[in-house]
Coordinates of C-alpha atoms in Angstrom, one line a residue:
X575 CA 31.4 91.5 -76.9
X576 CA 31.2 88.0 -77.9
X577 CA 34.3 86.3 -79.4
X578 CA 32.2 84.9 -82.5
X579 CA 31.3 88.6 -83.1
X580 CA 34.3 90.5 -83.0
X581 CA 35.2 92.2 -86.3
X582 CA 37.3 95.1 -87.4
X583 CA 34.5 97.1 -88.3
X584 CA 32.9 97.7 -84.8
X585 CA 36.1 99.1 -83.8
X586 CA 35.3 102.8 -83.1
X587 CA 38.0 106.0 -81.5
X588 CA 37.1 107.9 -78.4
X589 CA 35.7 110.8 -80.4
X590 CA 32.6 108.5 -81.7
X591 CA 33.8 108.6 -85.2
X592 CA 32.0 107.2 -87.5
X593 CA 32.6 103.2 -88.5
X594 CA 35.8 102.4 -90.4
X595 CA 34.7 100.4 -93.2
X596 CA 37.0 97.8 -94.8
X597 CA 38.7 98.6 -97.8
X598 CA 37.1 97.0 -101.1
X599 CA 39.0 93.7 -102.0
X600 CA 40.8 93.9 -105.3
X601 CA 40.0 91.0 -107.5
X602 CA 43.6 88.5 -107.5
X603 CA 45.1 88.7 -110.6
X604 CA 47.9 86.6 -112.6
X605 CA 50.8 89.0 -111.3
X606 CA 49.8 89.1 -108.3
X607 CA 49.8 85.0 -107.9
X608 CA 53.0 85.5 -109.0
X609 CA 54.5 87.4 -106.6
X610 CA 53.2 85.7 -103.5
X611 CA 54.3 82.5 -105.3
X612 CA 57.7 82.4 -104.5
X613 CA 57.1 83.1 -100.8
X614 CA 54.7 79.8 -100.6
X615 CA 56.8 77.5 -102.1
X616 CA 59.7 78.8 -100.3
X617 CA 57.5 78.3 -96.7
X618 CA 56.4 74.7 -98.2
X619 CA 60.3 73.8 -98.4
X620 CA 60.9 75.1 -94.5
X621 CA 57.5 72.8 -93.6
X622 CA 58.5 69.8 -95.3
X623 CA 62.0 69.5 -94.3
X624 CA 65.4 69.0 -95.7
X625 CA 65.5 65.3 -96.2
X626 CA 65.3 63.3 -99.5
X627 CA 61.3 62.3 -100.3
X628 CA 60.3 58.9 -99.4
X629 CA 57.7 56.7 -100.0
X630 CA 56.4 54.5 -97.4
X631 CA 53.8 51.8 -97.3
X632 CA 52.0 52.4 -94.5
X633 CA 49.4 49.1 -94.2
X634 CA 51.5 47.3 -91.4
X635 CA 54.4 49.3 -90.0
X636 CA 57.1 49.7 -90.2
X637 CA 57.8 49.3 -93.5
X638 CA 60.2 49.5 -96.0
X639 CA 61.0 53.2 -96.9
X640 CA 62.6 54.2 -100.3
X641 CA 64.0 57.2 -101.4
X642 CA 63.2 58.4 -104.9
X643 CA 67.0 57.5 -106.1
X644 CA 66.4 54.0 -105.0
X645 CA 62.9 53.9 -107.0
X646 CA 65.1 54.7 -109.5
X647 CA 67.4 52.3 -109.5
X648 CA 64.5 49.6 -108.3
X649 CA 63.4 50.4 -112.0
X650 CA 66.3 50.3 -113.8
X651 CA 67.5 47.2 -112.7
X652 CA 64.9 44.9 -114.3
X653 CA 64.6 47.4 -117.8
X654 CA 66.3 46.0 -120.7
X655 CA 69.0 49.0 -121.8
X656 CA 68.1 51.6 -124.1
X657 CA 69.3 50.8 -127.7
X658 CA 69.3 47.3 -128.1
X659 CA 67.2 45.6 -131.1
X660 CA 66.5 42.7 -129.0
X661 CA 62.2 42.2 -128.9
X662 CA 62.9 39.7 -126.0
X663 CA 64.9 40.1 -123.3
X664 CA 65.5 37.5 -119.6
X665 CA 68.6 37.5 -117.2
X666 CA 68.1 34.6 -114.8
X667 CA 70.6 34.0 -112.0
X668 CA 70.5 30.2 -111.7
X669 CA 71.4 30.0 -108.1
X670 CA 68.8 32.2 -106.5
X671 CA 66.2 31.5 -109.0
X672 CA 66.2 35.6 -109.7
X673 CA 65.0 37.3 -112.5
X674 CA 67.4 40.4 -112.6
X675 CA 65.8 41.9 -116.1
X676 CA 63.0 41.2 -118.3
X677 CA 61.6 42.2 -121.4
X678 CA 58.5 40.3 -123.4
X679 CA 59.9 37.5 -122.1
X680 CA 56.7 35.4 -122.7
X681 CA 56.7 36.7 -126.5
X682 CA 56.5 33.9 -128.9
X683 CA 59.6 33.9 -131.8
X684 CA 61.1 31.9 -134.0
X685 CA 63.6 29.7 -132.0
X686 CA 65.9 29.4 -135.1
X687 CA 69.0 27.2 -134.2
X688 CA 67.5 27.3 -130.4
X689 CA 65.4 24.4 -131.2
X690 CA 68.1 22.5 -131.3
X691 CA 68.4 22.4 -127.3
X692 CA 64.8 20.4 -127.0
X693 CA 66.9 18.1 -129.8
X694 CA 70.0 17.8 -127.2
X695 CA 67.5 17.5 -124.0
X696 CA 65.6 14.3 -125.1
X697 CA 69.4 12.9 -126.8
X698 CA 70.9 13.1 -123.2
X699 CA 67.7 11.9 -121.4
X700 CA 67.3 9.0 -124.1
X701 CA 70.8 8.2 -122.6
X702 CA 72.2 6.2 -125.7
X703 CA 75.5 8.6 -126.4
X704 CA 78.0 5.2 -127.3
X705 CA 74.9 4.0 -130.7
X706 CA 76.9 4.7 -133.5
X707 CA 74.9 6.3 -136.5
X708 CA 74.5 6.0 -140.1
X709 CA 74.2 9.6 -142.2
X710 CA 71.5 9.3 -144.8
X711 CA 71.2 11.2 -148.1
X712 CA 68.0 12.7 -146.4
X713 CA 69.8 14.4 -143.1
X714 CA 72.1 16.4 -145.0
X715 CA 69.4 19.3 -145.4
X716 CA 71.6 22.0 -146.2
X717 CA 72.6 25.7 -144.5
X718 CA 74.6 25.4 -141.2
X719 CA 76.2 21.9 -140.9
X720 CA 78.8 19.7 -139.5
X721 CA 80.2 18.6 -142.9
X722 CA 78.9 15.3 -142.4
X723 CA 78.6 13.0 -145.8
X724 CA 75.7 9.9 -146.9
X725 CA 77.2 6.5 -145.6
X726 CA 79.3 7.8 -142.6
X727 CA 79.1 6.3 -139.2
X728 CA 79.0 8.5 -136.2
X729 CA 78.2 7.5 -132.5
X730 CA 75.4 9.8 -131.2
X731 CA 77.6 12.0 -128.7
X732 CA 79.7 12.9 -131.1
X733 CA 76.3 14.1 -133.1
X734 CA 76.0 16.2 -130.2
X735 CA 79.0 17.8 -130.4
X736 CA 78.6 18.1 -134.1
X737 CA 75.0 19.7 -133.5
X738 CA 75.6 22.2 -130.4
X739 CA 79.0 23.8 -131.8
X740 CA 78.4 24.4 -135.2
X741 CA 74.9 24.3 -134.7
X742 CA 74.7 21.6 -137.4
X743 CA 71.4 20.9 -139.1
X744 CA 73.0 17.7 -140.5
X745 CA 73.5 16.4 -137.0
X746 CA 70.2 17.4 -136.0
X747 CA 68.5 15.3 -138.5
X748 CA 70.3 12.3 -138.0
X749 CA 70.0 12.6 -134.0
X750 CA 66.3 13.1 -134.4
X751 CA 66.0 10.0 -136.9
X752 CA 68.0 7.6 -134.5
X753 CA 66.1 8.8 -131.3
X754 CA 62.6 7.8 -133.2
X755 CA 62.7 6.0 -136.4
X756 CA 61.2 9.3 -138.1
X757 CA 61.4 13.0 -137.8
X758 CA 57.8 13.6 -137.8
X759 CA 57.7 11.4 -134.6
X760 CA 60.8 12.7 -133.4
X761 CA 58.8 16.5 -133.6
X762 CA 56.4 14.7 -132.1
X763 CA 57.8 14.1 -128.5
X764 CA 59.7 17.6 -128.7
X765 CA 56.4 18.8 -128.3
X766 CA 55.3 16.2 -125.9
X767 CA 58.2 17.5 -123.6
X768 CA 57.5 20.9 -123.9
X769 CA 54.0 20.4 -122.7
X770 CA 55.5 18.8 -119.5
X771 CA 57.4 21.1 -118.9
X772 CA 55.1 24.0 -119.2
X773 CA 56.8 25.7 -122.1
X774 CA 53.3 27.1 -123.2
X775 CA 54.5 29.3 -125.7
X776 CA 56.4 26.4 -127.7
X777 CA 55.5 24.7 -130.8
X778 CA 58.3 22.9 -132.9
X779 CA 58.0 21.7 -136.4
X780 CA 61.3 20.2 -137.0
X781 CA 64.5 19.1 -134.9
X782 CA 66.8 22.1 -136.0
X783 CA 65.0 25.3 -136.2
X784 CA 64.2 26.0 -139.3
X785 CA 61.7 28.4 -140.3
X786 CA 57.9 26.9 -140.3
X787 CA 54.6 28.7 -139.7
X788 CA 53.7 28.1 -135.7
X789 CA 57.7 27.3 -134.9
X790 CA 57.6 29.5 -131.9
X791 CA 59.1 29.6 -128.2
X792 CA 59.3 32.0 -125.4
X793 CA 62.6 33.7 -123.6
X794 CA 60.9 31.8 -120.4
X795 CA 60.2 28.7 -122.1
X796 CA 64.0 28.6 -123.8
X797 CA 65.3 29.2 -119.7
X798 CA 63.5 26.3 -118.6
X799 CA 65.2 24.3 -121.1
X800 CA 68.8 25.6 -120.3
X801 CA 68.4 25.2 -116.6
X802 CA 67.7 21.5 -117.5
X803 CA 70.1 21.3 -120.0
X804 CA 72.7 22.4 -117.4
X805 CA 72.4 19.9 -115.1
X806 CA 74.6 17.1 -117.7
X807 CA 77.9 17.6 -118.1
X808 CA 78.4 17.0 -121.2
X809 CA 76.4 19.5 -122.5
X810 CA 77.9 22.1 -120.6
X811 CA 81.5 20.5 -122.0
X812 CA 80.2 20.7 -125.3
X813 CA 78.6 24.7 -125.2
X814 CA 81.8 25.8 -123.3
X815 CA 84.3 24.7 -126.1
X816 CA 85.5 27.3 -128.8
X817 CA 86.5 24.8 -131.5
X818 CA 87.2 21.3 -131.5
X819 CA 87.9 18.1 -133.7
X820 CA 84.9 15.4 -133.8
X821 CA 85.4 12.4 -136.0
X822 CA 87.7 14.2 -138.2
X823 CA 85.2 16.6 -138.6
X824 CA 86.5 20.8 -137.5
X825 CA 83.9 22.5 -135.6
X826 CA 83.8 26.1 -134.6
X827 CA 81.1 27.6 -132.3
X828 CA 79.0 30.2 -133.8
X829 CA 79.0 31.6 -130.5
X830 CA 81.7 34.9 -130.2
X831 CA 81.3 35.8 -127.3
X832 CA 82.5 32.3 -126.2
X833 CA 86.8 33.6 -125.4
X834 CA 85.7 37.2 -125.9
X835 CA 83.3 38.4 -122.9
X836 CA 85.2 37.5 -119.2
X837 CA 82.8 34.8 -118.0
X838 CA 81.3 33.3 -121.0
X839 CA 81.4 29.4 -120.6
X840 CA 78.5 28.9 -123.5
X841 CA 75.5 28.7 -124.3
X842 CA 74.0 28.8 -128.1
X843 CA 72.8 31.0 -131.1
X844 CA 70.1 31.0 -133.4
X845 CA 69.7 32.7 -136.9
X846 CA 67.2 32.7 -139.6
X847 CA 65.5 35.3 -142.0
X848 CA 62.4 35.4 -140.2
X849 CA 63.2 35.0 -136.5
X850 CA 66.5 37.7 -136.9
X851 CA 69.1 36.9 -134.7
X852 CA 69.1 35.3 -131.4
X853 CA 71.7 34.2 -128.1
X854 CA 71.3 32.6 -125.1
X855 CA 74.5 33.2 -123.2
X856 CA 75.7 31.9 -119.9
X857 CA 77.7 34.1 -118.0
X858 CA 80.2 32.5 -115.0
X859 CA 81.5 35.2 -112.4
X860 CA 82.7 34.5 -108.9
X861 CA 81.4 30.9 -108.8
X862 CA 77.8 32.1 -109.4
X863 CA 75.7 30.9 -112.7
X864 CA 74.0 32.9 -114.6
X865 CA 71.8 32.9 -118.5
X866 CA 71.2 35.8 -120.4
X867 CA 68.5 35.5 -123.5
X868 CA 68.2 38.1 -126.4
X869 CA 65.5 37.0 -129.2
X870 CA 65.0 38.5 -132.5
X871 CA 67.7 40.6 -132.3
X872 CA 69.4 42.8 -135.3
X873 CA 73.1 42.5 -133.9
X874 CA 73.0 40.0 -131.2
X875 CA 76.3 40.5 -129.8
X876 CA 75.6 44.5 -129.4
X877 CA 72.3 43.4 -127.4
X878 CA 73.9 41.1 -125.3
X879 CA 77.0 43.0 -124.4
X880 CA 74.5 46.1 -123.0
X881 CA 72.8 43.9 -121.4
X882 CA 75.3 41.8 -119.4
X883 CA 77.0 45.2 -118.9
X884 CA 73.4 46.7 -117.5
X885 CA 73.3 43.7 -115.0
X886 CA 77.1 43.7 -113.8
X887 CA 77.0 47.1 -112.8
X888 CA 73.3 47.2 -111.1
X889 CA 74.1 43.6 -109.5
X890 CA 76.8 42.1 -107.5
X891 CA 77.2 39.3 -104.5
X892 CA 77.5 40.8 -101.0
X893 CA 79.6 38.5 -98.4
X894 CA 77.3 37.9 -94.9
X895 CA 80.5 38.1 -92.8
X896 CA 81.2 39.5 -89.6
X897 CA 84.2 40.8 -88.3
X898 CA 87.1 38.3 -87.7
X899 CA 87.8 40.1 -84.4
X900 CA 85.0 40.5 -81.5
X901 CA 83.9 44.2 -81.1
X902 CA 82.3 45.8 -78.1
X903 CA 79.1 44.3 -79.4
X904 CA 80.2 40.8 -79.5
X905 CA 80.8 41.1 -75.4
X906 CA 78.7 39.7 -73.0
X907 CA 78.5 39.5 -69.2
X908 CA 76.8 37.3 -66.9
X909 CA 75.3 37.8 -63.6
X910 CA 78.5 36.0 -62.2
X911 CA 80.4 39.0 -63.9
X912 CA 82.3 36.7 -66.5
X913 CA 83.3 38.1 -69.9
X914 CA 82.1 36.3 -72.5
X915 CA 82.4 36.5 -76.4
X916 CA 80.0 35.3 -79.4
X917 CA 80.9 33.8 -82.3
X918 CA 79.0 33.2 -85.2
X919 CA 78.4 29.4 -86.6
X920 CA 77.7 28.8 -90.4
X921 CA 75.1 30.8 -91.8
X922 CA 71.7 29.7 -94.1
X923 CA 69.6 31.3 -96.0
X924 CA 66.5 29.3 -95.0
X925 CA 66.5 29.2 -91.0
X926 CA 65.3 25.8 -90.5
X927 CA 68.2 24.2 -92.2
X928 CA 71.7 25.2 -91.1
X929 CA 74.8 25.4 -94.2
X930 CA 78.0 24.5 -93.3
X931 CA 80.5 27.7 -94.4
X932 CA 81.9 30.2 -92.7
X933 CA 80.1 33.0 -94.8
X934 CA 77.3 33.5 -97.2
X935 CA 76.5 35.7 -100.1
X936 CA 73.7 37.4 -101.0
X937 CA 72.8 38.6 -104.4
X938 CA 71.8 42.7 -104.6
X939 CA 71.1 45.4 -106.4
X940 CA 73.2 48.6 -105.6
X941 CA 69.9 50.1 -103.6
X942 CA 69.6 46.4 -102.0
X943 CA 72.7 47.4 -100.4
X944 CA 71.7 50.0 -98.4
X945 CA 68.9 48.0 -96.9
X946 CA 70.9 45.2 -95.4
X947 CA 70.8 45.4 -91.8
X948 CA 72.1 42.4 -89.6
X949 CA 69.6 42.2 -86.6
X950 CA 71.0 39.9 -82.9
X951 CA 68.8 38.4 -80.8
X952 CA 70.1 36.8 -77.5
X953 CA 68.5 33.8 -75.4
X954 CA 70.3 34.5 -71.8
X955 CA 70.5 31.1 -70.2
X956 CA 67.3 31.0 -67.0
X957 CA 70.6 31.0 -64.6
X958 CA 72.1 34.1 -66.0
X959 CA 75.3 32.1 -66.3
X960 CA 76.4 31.3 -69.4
X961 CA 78.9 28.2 -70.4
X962 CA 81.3 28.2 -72.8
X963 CA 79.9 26.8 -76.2
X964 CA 76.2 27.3 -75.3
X965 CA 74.0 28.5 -77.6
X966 CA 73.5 32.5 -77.2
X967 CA 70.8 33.6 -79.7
X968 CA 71.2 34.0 -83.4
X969 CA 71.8 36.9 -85.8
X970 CA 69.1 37.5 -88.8
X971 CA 70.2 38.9 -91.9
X972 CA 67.7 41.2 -93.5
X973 CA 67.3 42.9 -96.4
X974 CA 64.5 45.7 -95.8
X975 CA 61.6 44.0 -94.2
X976 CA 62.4 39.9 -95.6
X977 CA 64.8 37.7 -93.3
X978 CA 67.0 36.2 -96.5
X979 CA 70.3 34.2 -94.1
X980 CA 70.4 33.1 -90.4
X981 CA 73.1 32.7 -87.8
X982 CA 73.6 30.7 -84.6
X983 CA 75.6 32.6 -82.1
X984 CA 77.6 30.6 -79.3
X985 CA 79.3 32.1 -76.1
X986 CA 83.6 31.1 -75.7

């Protein structure tokens, strides 16, 4: 009988019975699903395997390959904490250029007191700190000031100071005046240079940060002033000191976290009715820079603390070092039978441009970490004799599928 034909009910006994019909199929009901359930899903489990699931992008292989703990942490590292107030949030490491967490950063707020840093940017690139200054009636405009009085002289950096520590609107006023004859036009060019800038959610209507319908600015747009800011001195003299003495005038930062968070060397803090509270803080550990923004904020401090907490333990710096001794691996032989070692040279992150320095670090999340893999590739000599300091490949740092640090190897 043909294959495609055979079915249990041609099957007949010797005796010629009659055909043995199938029995009727019973309609499958809720219990019974649930009894063959278990048995599936444990059958599933022996198909798939033991290992943890993975997701793997599968256009161009091979490919990166995370488990689901490492999507997790992928996630977590860039969310602002749960229960902060904060309705903007941006942690920027200045030397990598890496967002490590973000929230609305492009929202626009009041800036408050924050306005004053586009007030302290075109001061120090005006670069007239030794003019001396004379307070009118018409700077001393009340709320948070540096005490100053009508008829006293000041030069402009110690304005600055007076400005940036206290946060005095005083200061401001008078800076503003000096830099352009009048604060309208003063407002004027803060604009100007936020336009040039590309601070495209920025719009200021006075030089200290009071409230004014349209006085708004972004998270993003306050970084690129800080990172510019940053680059004088004196200003980051001025947002690193606690309190000081300026033309017999006491000034106190407004910033607490400034002496009371390890690693806090400034930056400034802005409050007003309608934009709630706000701090941009920069945050010094291990020789790396980086700024930490919370806008519009109900307790600032409480906001930032989480958050610089969130980032310290999800980030850290990873030394690119290999072994001071050679290993097995560092051995080579040559077709003459010579023993050879490799040693590493100065390592760089970009691999057409060699660093000087024995080491470098890379910045990483804690799932980063497993995914850094040191790769060597060797360039035998055509001879197949090597000669002591010739070039013998170079090593390649990589994190996942990107090459982020190079390294020359030579033979000794």
């Amino acid at each position: 009988m043909p294959r495609d034909t055979f079915n249990r009910a041609s099957i007949r006994d010797s005796s010629s019975s009659p055909t043995i019909d199938p029995a009727p199929r019973r309609p499958l009901t809720f219990g019974s699903l649930l009894t063959v359930l278990p048995f599936l899903c444990l059958t599933a489990f022996f198909l798939c395997g033991f290992g943890p699931p993975t997701i793997v992008d599968r256009d161009v292989a091979p490919r990166q390959r995370f488990t689901v703990g490492q999507l997790g942490q992928i996630q977590q590292a860039h969310v602002a904490p749960p229960g902060i107030s904060a309705v903007s949030v941006l942690v920027y490491d200045l030397e990598t250029g890496s967002v490590l967490m973000n929230k609305a950063e492009q929202l626009p707020v009041s800036p408050a007191s924050l306005a004053k840093l586009m007030t302290a940017l075109l001061i120090l690139e005006q670069d007239r700190l030794s003019d001396l200054v004379t307070i009118h009636g018409a700077d001393l405009v009340g709320e948070a000031a540096m005490g100053l009085r009508a008829g006293e002289e000041l030069f402009v950096e110690e304005l600055l100071w007076g400005m940036l520590i206290p946060s005095g609107n005083d200061a401001a006023m008078a800076l503003a005046r000096h830099h352009s004859g009048l604060v309208e036009s003063f407002v004027a060019s803060m604009n100007l240079r936020a336009g040039d800038l590309g601070m495209y959610n920025t719009l200021f209507h006075n030089p200290h940060g009071f409230d004014a319908d349209g006085q708004v600015s972004s998270a993003e747009d306050l970084l690129i002033l800080v990172k510019l800011l940053w680059e004088y001195p004196l200003f980051r003299e001025i947002v690193g000191t606690a309190a000081t003495t300026v033309a017999g005038h006491e000034l106190q930062t407004t910033n607490r976290l400034l002496g009371s968070y390890p690693g806090i060397n400034g930056v400034k803090t802005g409050t007003t009715w309608q934009s709630g509270q706000s701090l941009i803080a920069g945050l010094e550990e291990g020789g790396h820079q980086l700024f930490a923004l919370v806008l519009g904020s109900v307790d600032r401090y409480h906001d930032m603390r989480l958050v610089l907490q969130a980032v310290q333990g999800n980030y850290g710096w990873v030394p690119l070092q290999l072994p001071e001794r050679p290993t097995a691996l560092d051995r080579l032989f040559d077709t003459a039978g010579n023993r050879w070692f490799l040693r590493a040279d100065g390592i760089s992150i970009d691999p057409a441009a060699l660093e000087a320095g024995p080491f470098f670090e890379a910045l990483l999340s804690g799932w980063e970490r497993q995914e850094l893999q040191v790769f060597r590739r060797l360039h035998p000599p055509p001879s197949g004799v090597w000669i002591t300091g010739m070039p013998a490949g170079v090593l390649e740092w990589r994190l996942g599928d990107t090459l982020i640090a190079t390294q020359r190897l030579f033979v000794e």
